[in-house]
mmCIF file of C-alpha atoms and ligand atoms in Angstrom:
data_model
loop_
_atom_site.group_PDB
_atom_site.id
_atom_site.type_symbol
_atom_site.label_atom_id
_atom_site.label_comp_id
_atom_site.label_asym_id
_atom_site.label_seq_id
_atom_site.Cartn_x
_atom_site.Cartn_y
_atom_site.Cartn_z
ATOM 1 C CA MET A 1 0.000 0.000 0.000
ATOM 2 C CA SER A 2 1.522 3.330 -0.992
ATOM 3 C CA ASP A 3 2.060 6.056 1.547
ATOM 4 C CA GLN A 4 -0.153 8.334 -0.502
ATOM 5 C CA ASN A 5 -3.097 5.958 -0.188
ATOM 6 C CA ALA A 6 -2.676 5.552 3.545
ATOM 7 C CA PRO A 7 -1.574 8.946 4.855
ATOM 8 C CA ARG A 8 -1.071 9.633 8.534
ATOM 9 C CA ALA A 9 -2.150 13.266 8.426
ATOM 10 C CA GLU A 10 -2.523 14.971 5.103
ATOM 11 C CA ALA A 11 -4.018 18.238 3.876
ATOM 12 C CA VAL A 12 -4.885 17.813 0.212
ATOM 13 C CA VAL A 13 -4.952 21.200 -1.508
ATOM 14 C CA ASP A 14 -6.883 21.312 -4.774
ATOM 15 C CA LEU A 15 -5.268 24.063 -6.854
ATOM 16 C CA ASP A 16 -7.844 23.642 -9.635
ATOM 17 C CA ALA A 17 -10.546 24.527 -7.105
ATOM 18 C CA LEU A 18 -8.465 27.521 -6.034
ATOM 19 C CA ARG A 19 -8.105 28.705 -9.635
ATOM 20 C CA HIS A 20 -11.833 28.327 -10.135
ATOM 21 C CA ASN A 21 -12.497 30.486 -7.063
ATOM 22 C CA VAL A 22 -9.996 33.157 -8.093
ATOM 23 C CA ALA A 23 -11.554 33.348 -11.567
ATOM 24 C CA LEU A 24 -15.022 33.688 -10.025
ATOM 25 C CA LEU A 25 -13.866 36.513 -7.742
ATOM 26 C CA ALA A 26 -12.053 38.298 -10.592
ATOM 27 C CA GLU A 27 -15.204 38.085 -12.697
ATOM 28 C CA ARG A 28 -17.334 39.489 -9.884
ATOM 29 C CA ALA A 29 -14.911 42.252 -8.931
ATOM 30 C CA GLN A 30 -13.966 43.414 -12.461
ATOM 31 C CA VAL A 31 -10.804 44.990 -11.021
ATOM 32 C CA ALA A 32 -7.355 43.785 -9.953
ATOM 33 C CA VAL A 33 -7.360 40.875 -7.502
ATOM 34 C CA MET A 34 -4.878 40.664 -4.651
ATOM 35 C CA ALA A 35 -4.623 37.059 -3.455
ATOM 36 C CA VAL A 36 -4.190 37.171 0.312
ATOM 37 C CA VAL A 37 -1.764 34.425 1.320
ATOM 38 C CA LYS A 38 -0.961 35.406 4.898
ATOM 39 C CA ALA A 39 -0.552 32.712 7.581
ATOM 40 C CA ASP A 40 0.980 30.389 5.000
ATOM 41 C CA GLY A 41 -1.969 30.803 2.693
ATOM 42 C CA TYR A 42 -4.593 30.307 5.435
ATOM 43 C CA GLY A 43 -2.912 26.963 6.125
ATOM 44 C CA HIS A 44 -2.877 25.877 2.460
ATOM 45 C CA GLY A 45 0.761 26.782 1.671
ATOM 46 C CA ALA A 46 1.555 30.366 0.629
ATOM 47 C CA VAL A 47 3.848 29.662 -2.318
ATOM 48 C CA PRO A 48 1.756 27.082 -4.245
ATOM 49 C CA VAL A 49 -1.391 29.097 -3.536
ATOM 50 C CA ALA A 50 0.253 32.324 -4.709
ATOM 51 C CA ARG A 51 1.412 30.696 -7.947
ATOM 52 C CA ALA A 52 -1.994 29.160 -8.678
ATOM 53 C CA ALA A 53 -3.800 32.414 -7.885
ATOM 54 C CA LEU A 54 -1.514 34.340 -10.258
ATOM 55 C CA GLU A 55 -2.149 31.704 -12.959
ATOM 56 C CA ALA A 56 -5.887 32.242 -12.500
ATOM 57 C CA GLY A 57 -5.774 36.013 -12.937
ATOM 58 C CA ALA A 58 -4.791 37.518 -9.596
ATOM 59 C CA THR A 59 -2.115 40.170 -10.148
ATOM 60 C CA TRP A 60 -1.170 41.081 -6.573
ATOM 61 C CA LEU A 61 -0.319 39.158 -3.428
ATOM 62 C CA GLY A 62 -1.063 40.175 0.133
ATOM 63 C CA SER A 63 0.763 38.981 3.214
ATOM 64 C CA CYS A 64 0.464 40.168 6.760
ATOM 65 C CA SER A 65 4.067 40.280 7.925
ATOM 66 C CA ALA A 66 7.057 41.579 6.032
ATOM 67 C CA ALA A 67 8.827 38.232 6.577
ATOM 68 C CA GLU A 68 6.003 36.375 4.823
ATOM 69 C CA ALA A 69 6.362 38.723 1.870
ATOM 70 C CA VAL A 70 10.125 38.201 1.718
ATOM 71 C CA ASP A 71 9.574 34.423 1.733
ATOM 72 C CA LEU A 72 7.406 34.772 -1.389
ATOM 73 C CA ARG A 73 10.206 36.685 -3.104
ATOM 74 C CA LYS A 74 12.743 34.036 -2.039
ATOM 75 C CA ALA A 75 10.522 31.471 -3.749
ATOM 76 C CA GLY A 76 10.988 33.443 -6.965
ATOM 77 C CA ILE A 77 7.612 35.157 -7.083
ATOM 78 C CA GLU A 78 7.858 38.547 -8.771
ATOM 79 C CA ALA A 79 4.270 39.853 -8.615
ATOM 80 C CA PRO A 80 3.637 42.956 -6.506
ATOM 81 C CA ILE A 81 3.258 42.061 -2.828
ATOM 82 C CA LEU A 82 1.753 44.161 -0.057
ATOM 83 C CA ALA A 83 2.609 43.555 3.620
ATOM 84 C CA TRP A 84 0.831 45.510 6.319
ATOM 85 C CA LEU A 85 1.443 44.632 9.938
ATOM 86 C CA TYR A 86 4.693 45.034 11.843
ATOM 87 C CA ALA A 87 6.001 44.981 15.364
ATOM 88 C CA ALA A 88 6.911 48.372 16.829
ATOM 89 C CA GLY A 89 10.304 49.386 15.502
ATOM 90 C CA GLU A 90 10.542 46.356 13.198
ATOM 91 C CA ASP A 91 13.359 46.528 10.669
ATOM 92 C CA LEU A 92 11.735 46.451 7.240
ATOM 93 C CA SER A 93 14.928 46.742 5.206
ATOM 94 C CA ASP A 94 14.822 43.144 3.883
ATOM 95 C CA ALA A 95 11.290 43.648 2.623
ATOM 96 C CA ILE A 96 12.175 47.007 1.087
ATOM 97 C CA ALA A 97 15.226 45.505 -0.631
ATOM 98 C CA ALA A 98 12.986 42.718 -1.951
ATOM 99 C CA GLY A 99 10.656 45.281 -3.513
ATOM 100 C CA VAL A 100 7.750 44.564 -1.161
ATOM 101 C CA GLU A 101 5.133 47.317 -0.917
ATOM 102 C CA LEU A 102 4.220 48.344 2.590
ATOM 103 C CA GLY A 103 1.037 49.375 4.331
ATOM 104 C CA VAL A 104 1.600 52.497 6.408
ATOM 105 C CA SER A 105 -0.653 53.445 9.334
ATOM 106 C CA SER A 106 1.435 56.026 11.197
ATOM 107 C CA LEU A 107 4.326 58.466 10.952
ATOM 108 C CA ASP A 108 6.594 55.881 12.613
ATOM 109 C CA GLU A 109 5.702 53.340 9.952
ATOM 110 C CA LEU A 110 6.210 55.936 7.248
ATOM 111 C CA ARG A 111 9.791 56.373 8.460
ATOM 112 C CA ALA A 112 10.355 52.616 8.668
ATOM 113 C CA ALA A 113 9.010 52.186 5.131
ATOM 114 C CA GLU A 114 11.355 54.771 3.611
ATOM 115 C CA GLY A 115 12.261 53.654 0.094
ATOM 116 C CA ALA A 116 9.261 51.315 -0.414
ATOM 117 C CA PRO A 117 6.129 51.967 -2.424
ATOM 118 C CA ILE A 118 3.509 52.584 0.246
ATOM 119 C CA HIS A 119 -0.215 52.083 0.767
ATOM 120 C CA LEU A 120 -1.549 54.572 3.294
ATOM 121 C CA LYS A 121 -4.095 52.879 5.532
ATOM 122 C CA ILE A 122 -6.981 54.886 6.958
ATOM 123 C CA ASP A 123 -8.819 53.401 9.923
ATOM 124 C CA THR A 124 -12.454 53.871 8.916
ATOM 125 C CA GLY A 125 -13.957 52.187 11.970
ATOM 126 C CA LEU A 126 -12.461 48.747 12.478
ATOM 127 C CA ASN A 127 -10.209 50.335 15.077
ATOM 128 C CA ARG A 128 -7.351 47.916 14.677
ATOM 129 C CA ASN A 129 -4.420 49.114 12.581
ATOM 130 C CA GLY A 130 -4.754 52.031 10.217
ATOM 131 C CA CYS A 131 -4.377 55.750 10.774
ATOM 132 C CA PRO A 132 -7.134 57.406 12.832
ATOM 133 C CA GLU A 133 -9.098 60.052 10.933
ATOM 134 C CA SER A 134 -7.792 62.735 13.314
ATOM 135 C CA GLU A 135 -4.185 62.046 12.246
ATOM 136 C CA TRP A 136 -4.856 61.363 8.584
ATOM 137 C CA ALA A 137 -4.179 64.814 7.152
ATOM 138 C CA ALA A 138 -0.779 64.939 8.866
ATOM 139 C CA LEU A 139 0.147 61.457 7.603
ATOM 140 C CA VAL A 140 -0.866 62.316 4.053
ATOM 141 C CA LYS A 141 1.154 65.542 4.150
ATOM 142 C CA ALA A 142 4.200 63.711 5.482
ATOM 143 C CA ALA A 143 3.832 61.060 2.770
ATOM 144 C CA LYS A 144 4.160 63.576 -0.043
ATOM 145 C CA GLY A 145 7.420 62.872 -1.821
ATOM 146 C CA HIS A 146 7.123 59.143 -1.027
ATOM 147 C CA ASN A 147 5.900 56.673 -3.624
ATOM 148 C CA VAL A 148 2.267 56.535 -2.492
ATOM 149 C CA ARG A 149 0.590 53.756 -4.443
ATOM 150 C CA ALA A 150 -2.716 53.531 -2.634
ATOM 151 C CA VAL A 151 -5.115 54.644 0.030
ATOM 152 C CA TRP A 152 -6.749 51.650 1.664
ATOM 153 C CA SER A 153 -8.831 50.419 4.555
ATOM 154 C CA HIS A 154 -10.535 47.300 5.911
ATOM 155 C CA LEU A 155 -14.198 46.682 6.764
ATOM 156 C CA ALA A 156 -15.510 45.384 10.083
ATOM 157 C CA SER A 157 -18.754 43.701 9.037
ATOM 158 C CA ALA A 158 -18.746 43.070 5.306
ATOM 159 C CA ASP A 159 -19.852 39.495 6.051
ATOM 160 C CA GLU A 160 -23.169 40.809 7.393
ATOM 161 C CA PRO A 161 -24.890 42.145 4.266
ATOM 162 C CA GLY A 162 -26.781 45.350 4.971
ATOM 163 C CA ASP A 163 -24.865 46.158 8.151
ATOM 164 C CA PRO A 164 -24.908 49.978 8.414
ATOM 165 C CA SER A 165 -21.215 50.058 9.373
ATOM 166 C CA VAL A 166 -20.283 49.237 5.769
ATOM 167 C CA ASP A 167 -21.723 52.471 4.377
ATOM 168 C CA ARG A 168 -20.363 54.442 7.312
ATOM 169 C CA GLN A 169 -16.867 53.095 6.642
ATOM 170 C CA ALA A 170 -17.255 53.711 2.906
ATOM 171 C CA GLU A 171 -18.086 57.373 3.589
ATOM 172 C CA ARG A 172 -15.030 57.813 5.805
ATOM 173 C CA PHE A 173 -12.946 56.106 3.135
ATOM 174 C CA GLU A 174 -14.160 58.552 0.531
ATOM 175 C CA ARG A 175 -13.323 61.496 2.812
ATOM 176 C CA ALA A 176 -9.801 60.154 3.373
ATOM 177 C CA TYR A 177 -9.332 59.697 -0.358
ATOM 178 C CA GLN A 178 -10.421 63.288 -1.008
ATOM 179 C CA VAL A 179 -7.808 64.503 1.499
ATOM 180 C CA ALA A 180 -5.138 62.611 -0.451
ATOM 181 C CA LEU A 181 -6.347 64.082 -3.755
ATOM 182 C CA ALA A 182 -6.348 67.561 -2.257
ATOM 183 C CA GLU A 183 -2.680 67.030 -1.326
ATOM 184 C CA GLY A 184 -1.929 66.298 -4.964
ATOM 185 C CA LEU A 185 -1.637 62.492 -4.602
ATOM 186 C CA ASN A 186 -3.228 60.208 -7.156
ATOM 187 C CA PRO A 187 -3.428 56.868 -5.347
ATOM 188 C CA MET A 188 -5.350 53.684 -6.114
ATOM 189 C CA ARG A 189 -8.029 52.687 -3.614
ATOM 190 C CA HIS A 190 -8.771 49.298 -2.057
ATOM 191 C CA ILE A 191 -11.083 48.308 0.784
ATOM 192 C CA ALA A 192 -12.840 45.080 -0.270
ATOM 193 C CA ASN A 193 -12.228 41.652 1.260
ATOM 194 C CA SER A 194 -13.954 38.469 0.039
ATOM 195 C CA ALA A 195 -17.317 39.239 1.608
ATOM 196 C CA THR A 196 -17.297 42.730 0.096
ATOM 197 C CA VAL A 197 -16.630 41.394 -3.405
ATOM 198 C CA LEU A 198 -19.614 39.062 -3.068
ATOM 199 C CA THR A 199 -22.062 41.541 -1.569
ATOM 200 C CA ARG A 200 -20.870 45.060 -2.438
ATOM 201 C CA PRO A 201 -19.119 45.082 -5.825
ATOM 202 C CA ASP A 202 -19.637 48.863 -5.809
ATOM 203 C CA LEU A 203 -16.810 48.980 -3.221
ATOM 204 C CA ALA A 204 -14.295 47.132 -5.409
ATOM 205 C CA PHE A 205 -12.563 50.404 -6.441
ATOM 206 C CA ASP A 206 -9.176 49.643 -8.060
ATOM 207 C CA MET A 207 -8.387 46.333 -6.358
ATOM 208 C CA VAL A 208 -9.923 43.728 -4.066
ATOM 209 C CA ARG A 209 -8.062 41.723 -1.418
ATOM 210 C CA THR A 210 -9.506 38.263 -1.331
ATOM 211 C CA GLY A 211 -8.615 35.532 1.118
ATOM 212 C CA ILE A 212 -11.234 33.168 2.443
ATOM 213 C CA ALA A 213 -13.400 32.902 -0.680
ATOM 214 C CA MET A 214 -10.333 32.045 -2.729
ATOM 215 C CA TYR A 215 -9.906 29.041 -0.449
ATOM 216 C CA GLY A 216 -13.496 28.108 -1.279
ATOM 217 C CA LEU A 217 -15.058 29.003 2.047
ATOM 218 C CA ASN A 218 -18.059 31.270 1.675
ATOM 219 C CA PRO A 219 -18.103 34.202 4.110
ATOM 220 C CA VAL A 220 -21.620 35.397 3.248
ATOM 221 C CA PRO A 221 -25.086 33.896 3.752
ATOM 222 C CA GLN A 222 -25.976 33.725 0.056
ATOM 223 C CA GLN A 223 -25.179 30.645 -2.054
ATOM 224 C CA GLU A 224 -22.003 31.025 -4.154
ATOM 225 C CA ASP A 225 -20.277 28.668 -6.567
ATOM 226 C CA LEU A 226 -17.105 28.407 -4.492
ATOM 227 C CA ARG A 227 -15.198 25.126 -4.204
ATOM 228 C CA PRO A 228 -13.496 24.323 -0.882
ATOM 229 C CA VAL A 229 -9.813 23.826 -1.590
ATOM 230 C CA MET A 230 -8.657 21.771 1.409
ATOM 231 C CA THR A 231 -9.443 18.180 2.321
ATOM 232 C CA PHE A 232 -8.015 16.848 5.571
ATOM 233 C CA ARG A 233 -7.490 13.126 5.482
ATOM 234 C CA SER A 234 -5.888 10.260 7.324
ATOM 235 C CA SER A 235 -6.326 6.503 7.292
ATOM 236 C CA VAL A 236 -7.154 3.642 9.589
ATOM 237 C CA ALA A 237 -4.073 2.434 11.488
ATOM 238 C CA GLN A 238 -5.627 -0.436 13.437
ATOM 239 C CA VAL A 239 -9.002 -2.162 13.779
ATOM 240 C CA LYS A 240 -10.305 -3.952 16.844
ATOM 241 C CA ARG A 241 -13.490 -5.346 18.284
ATOM 242 C CA ILE A 242 -14.516 -4.474 21.846
ATOM 243 C CA PRO A 243 -17.301 -6.023 23.936
ATOM 244 C CA ALA A 244 -20.231 -4.077 25.390
ATOM 245 C CA GLY A 245 -19.272 -2.219 28.559
ATOM 246 C CA GLU A 246 -15.714 -1.345 27.537
ATOM 247 C CA SER A 247 -14.821 2.369 27.508
ATOM 248 C CA VAL A 248 -12.706 4.265 25.011
ATOM 249 C CA SER A 249 -9.837 6.759 25.324
ATOM 250 C CA TYR A 250 -8.689 8.923 28.271
ATOM 251 C CA GLY A 251 -11.210 9.245 31.036
ATOM 252 C CA GLY A 252 -13.425 6.560 29.548
ATOM 253 C CA THR A 253 -15.996 9.147 28.515
ATOM 254 C CA TRP A 254 -17.701 6.779 26.051
ATOM 255 C CA THR A 255 -18.747 3.212 26.834
ATOM 256 C CA ALA A 256 -19.753 0.712 24.154
ATOM 257 C CA PRO A 257 -23.490 -0.069 24.523
ATOM 258 C CA ARG A 258 -22.929 -3.335 22.626
ATOM 259 C CA ASP A 259 -20.076 -5.171 20.936
ATOM 260 C CA VAL A 260 -18.575 -2.841 18.316
ATOM 261 C CA THR A 261 -15.721 -2.497 15.860
ATOM 262 C CA LEU A 262 -13.350 0.414 16.472
ATOM 263 C CA ALA A 263 -10.998 2.013 13.964
ATOM 264 C CA LEU A 264 -7.939 3.822 15.290
ATOM 265 C CA VAL A 265 -6.966 6.888 13.252
ATOM 266 C CA PRO A 266 -3.513 8.400 13.886
ATOM 267 C CA VAL A 267 -4.414 12.101 14.046
ATOM 268 C CA GLY A 268 -5.141 14.202 17.095
ATOM 269 C CA TYR A 269 -5.105 17.717 18.393
ATOM 270 C CA ALA A 270 -1.424 18.062 17.483
ATOM 271 C CA ASP A 271 -2.562 17.632 13.879
ATOM 272 C CA GLY A 272 -5.385 20.151 14.038
ATOM 273 C CA VAL A 273 -8.281 17.995 15.267
ATOM 274 C CA PRO A 274 -9.694 20.217 18.012
ATOM 275 C CA ARG A 275 -9.996 18.431 21.363
ATOM 276 C CA GLY A 276 -13.068 20.573 21.914
ATOM 277 C CA LEU A 277 -14.836 18.425 19.326
ATOM 278 C CA SER A 278 -14.547 15.342 21.563
ATOM 279 C CA GLY A 279 -17.940 13.626 21.557
ATOM 280 C CA ARG A 280 -19.172 15.731 18.611
ATOM 281 C CA LEU A 281 -16.890 14.746 15.770
ATOM 282 C CA GLU A 282 -17.728 12.571 12.794
ATOM 283 C CA VAL A 283 -15.491 11.347 9.971
ATOM 284 C CA TRP A 284 -16.111 9.815 6.558
ATOM 285 C CA LEU A 285 -14.886 6.232 6.536
ATOM 286 C CA ALA A 286 -15.793 3.253 4.346
ATOM 287 C CA GLY A 287 -18.739 4.958 2.663
ATOM 288 C CA ASN A 288 -20.363 6.419 5.772
ATOM 289 C CA ARG A 289 -20.169 9.203 8.268
ATOM 290 C CA ARG A 290 -19.233 7.655 11.606
ATOM 291 C CA PRO A 291 -18.806 9.050 15.112
ATOM 292 C CA VAL A 292 -15.477 9.570 16.806
ATOM 293 C CA VAL A 293 -15.942 8.182 20.317
ATOM 294 C CA GLY A 294 -14.151 9.161 23.506
ATOM 295 C CA ARG A 295 -11.740 12.046 23.770
ATOM 296 C CA VAL A 296 -9.668 13.438 20.944
ATOM 297 C CA CYS A 297 -6.062 12.805 22.054
ATOM 298 C CA MET A 298 -2.845 14.505 21.014
ATOM 299 C CA ASP A 299 -2.069 11.881 18.371
ATOM 300 C CA GLN A 300 -5.101 9.685 17.857
ATOM 301 C CA ILE A 301 -8.847 9.366 17.605
ATOM 302 C CA VAL A 302 -11.103 6.306 17.671
ATOM 303 C CA VAL A 303 -13.998 5.819 15.268
ATOM 304 C CA GLU A 304 -16.991 3.612 16.103
ATOM 305 C CA CYS A 305 -17.903 1.443 13.121
ATOM 306 C CA GLY A 306 -20.705 -0.768 14.510
ATOM 307 C CA ASP A 307 -20.503 -4.163 12.816
ATOM 308 C CA ASP A 308 -19.196 -2.812 9.527
ATOM 309 C CA HIS A 309 -16.121 -4.137 7.848
ATOM 310 C CA VAL A 310 -13.223 -1.665 7.940
ATOM 311 C CA SER A 311 -9.542 -2.371 7.375
ATOM 312 C CA PRO A 312 -6.190 -0.830 8.201
ATOM 313 C CA GLY A 313 -5.307 1.555 5.380
ATOM 314 C CA ASP A 314 -8.904 2.609 4.672
ATOM 315 C CA GLU A 315 -9.138 6.313 3.891
ATOM 316 C CA VAL A 316 -10.560 8.587 6.590
ATOM 317 C CA ILE A 317 -11.744 12.065 5.604
ATOM 318 C CA LEU A 318 -11.927 14.471 8.508
ATOM 319 C CA PHE A 319 -13.215 17.398 6.481
ATOM 320 C CA GLY A 320 -13.496 18.270 2.809
ATOM 321 C CA PRO A 321 -15.789 19.969 0.313
ATOM 322 C CA GLY A 322 -18.712 17.849 1.557
ATOM 323 C CA ASP A 323 -19.516 16.382 -1.867
ATOM 324 C CA ARG A 324 -19.345 12.785 -0.673
ATOM 325 C CA GLY A 325 -21.081 13.466 2.613
ATOM 326 C CA GLU A 326 -17.911 14.118 4.571
ATOM 327 C CA PRO A 327 -17.950 16.877 7.213
ATOM 328 C CA THR A 328 -16.844 20.360 6.141
ATOM 329 C CA ALA A 329 -14.577 22.919 7.780
ATOM 330 C CA ARG A 330 -17.701 25.032 8.246
ATOM 331 C CA GLN A 331 -19.385 22.263 10.234
ATOM 332 C CA TRP A 332 -16.349 21.973 12.501
ATOM 333 C CA ALA A 333 -16.378 25.739 12.970
ATOM 334 C CA ASP A 334 -20.105 25.804 13.752
ATOM 335 C CA SER A 335 -19.750 23.052 16.382
ATOM 336 C CA LEU A 336 -16.872 24.930 17.982
ATOM 337 C CA GLY A 337 -18.475 28.367 17.840
ATOM 338 C CA THR A 338 -15.757 29.733 15.571
ATOM 339 C CA ILE A 339 -15.239 30.488 11.871
ATOM 340 C CA ASP A 340 -13.876 28.242 9.147
ATOM 341 C CA TYR A 341 -10.931 30.628 8.697
ATOM 342 C CA GLU A 342 -9.597 29.327 12.014
ATOM 343 C CA ILE A 343 -10.122 25.673 11.102
ATOM 344 C CA VAL A 344 -8.091 25.717 7.890
ATOM 345 C CA THR A 345 -5.454 28.137 9.196
ATOM 346 C CA ASN A 346 -4.970 25.725 12.072
ATOM 347 C CA MET A 347 -3.676 23.146 9.578
ATOM 348 C CA TYR A 348 -0.442 25.115 9.328
ATOM 349 C CA ARG A 349 1.427 22.379 11.220
ATOM 350 C CA PRO A 350 4.683 20.549 10.694
ATOM 351 C CA ARG A 351 3.111 17.138 11.244
ATOM 352 C CA VAL A 352 0.440 17.588 8.593
ATOM 353 C CA ARG A 353 1.843 16.865 5.167
ATOM 354 C CA ARG A 354 0.431 18.862 2.275
ATOM 355 C CA ARG A 355 -0.296 17.308 -1.074
ATOM 356 C CA TYR A 356 -1.173 19.488 -4.070
ATOM 357 C CA LEU A 357 -3.601 18.511 -6.800
ATOM 358 C CA GLY A 358 -3.519 20.388 -10.101
ATOM 359 C CA ALA A 359 -0.016 21.869 -9.751
ATOM 360 C CA ARG A 360 1.277 23.150 -13.101
HETATM 361 C C1 PLP B 1 -7.004 38.880 5.845
HETATM 362 C C2 PLP B 1 -7.256 40.165 5.167
HETATM 363 C C3 PLP B 1 -7.981 40.216 3.966
HETATM 364 C C4 PLP B 1 -8.695 39.025 3.371
HETATM 365 O O1 PLP B 1 -9.925 38.830 4.056
HETATM 366 P P1 PLP B 1 -10.931 37.676 3.636
HETATM 367 O O2 PLP B 1 -12.100 37.882 4.520
HETATM 368 O O3 PLP B 1 -10.231 36.384 3.972
HETATM 369 O O4 PLP B 1 -11.207 37.812 2.206
HETATM 370 C C5 PLP B 1 -8.078 41.431 3.330
HETATM 371 N N1 PLP B 1 -7.502 42.547 3.845
HETATM 372 C C6 PLP B 1 -6.826 42.524 5.009
HETATM 373 C C7 PLP B 1 -6.236 43.780 5.532
HETATM 374 C C8 PLP B 1 -6.686 41.348 5.728
HETATM 375 O O5 PLP B 1 -6.029 41.350 6.883
#
């Protein structure tokens, strides 16, 4: 049996699905698409994702840290890259030397970004990074003479269509842009994330910054033709039969009500299976969804298979697109009270091997 058929812990990343999603977003936005590949491509692998996104029509890349941007350059990627969040006093010289464009939210960051093309960030109400409106005019004035490529911002509630904060932020964005024009700058504008592209194409301006939807996870309530890119799979390591009355895993939290077959699967919370899903997790195994019984451990889980025939080496799908009936990242997120962003990003782990489908 080949290793590929019986993986221990594997994230399969479908680059054809990713290209499909990028093309859909580009079609909807009708402007330049920045593929956001921060956090190692939301757990999918920044470099392969960046390449596939560029093949599908994205023309920019977005990373959070300057180091992530430099890593893309080291991989030979030449497309424009924007990085936007730094530690206080961080040395940005490597990123500047690598031609990375930098988000600038303050006078301190303007100094640190000296020599780089810059994107001035106005805080329009998210109140995280970004320049407060009260300091904007001073920042814009100080930025004259720098290579100001853009004025940009980020929305707080684009994933809640109709939320009044979106229009309020759009108005503040327009005001900030007018200040830049009045200072003689002629910057591009960008404010839209995935949810904005899908619900407010009027806010696409010159570029959209898409992350989650590119990975096939839909951030808005309406139906969209997005294809989830990641499938998390493992395989059965051992099969055993236990009699009624025996308990399973640490603490014996589950007791067999009758004789059952158990399948041991060698993935646990160290591989991104949240322990908080203990007692609520199902996997796809041998043609059915089946419950994981007992606690999720660091390295293993146990699947209850009734009287069905399962064998070592059988494929186990923990989450995927859902086409075959397997659980989805969204279902994990819903059971945990979180968002699917966190589920896939959590797969950024040394013990989880990545396998790419559709690489060119
Ligand atoms: C992460 C991020 C994005 C992408 O957001 P999605 O909701 O994943 O599309 C866009 N802009 C900024 C500033 C971000 O931090």
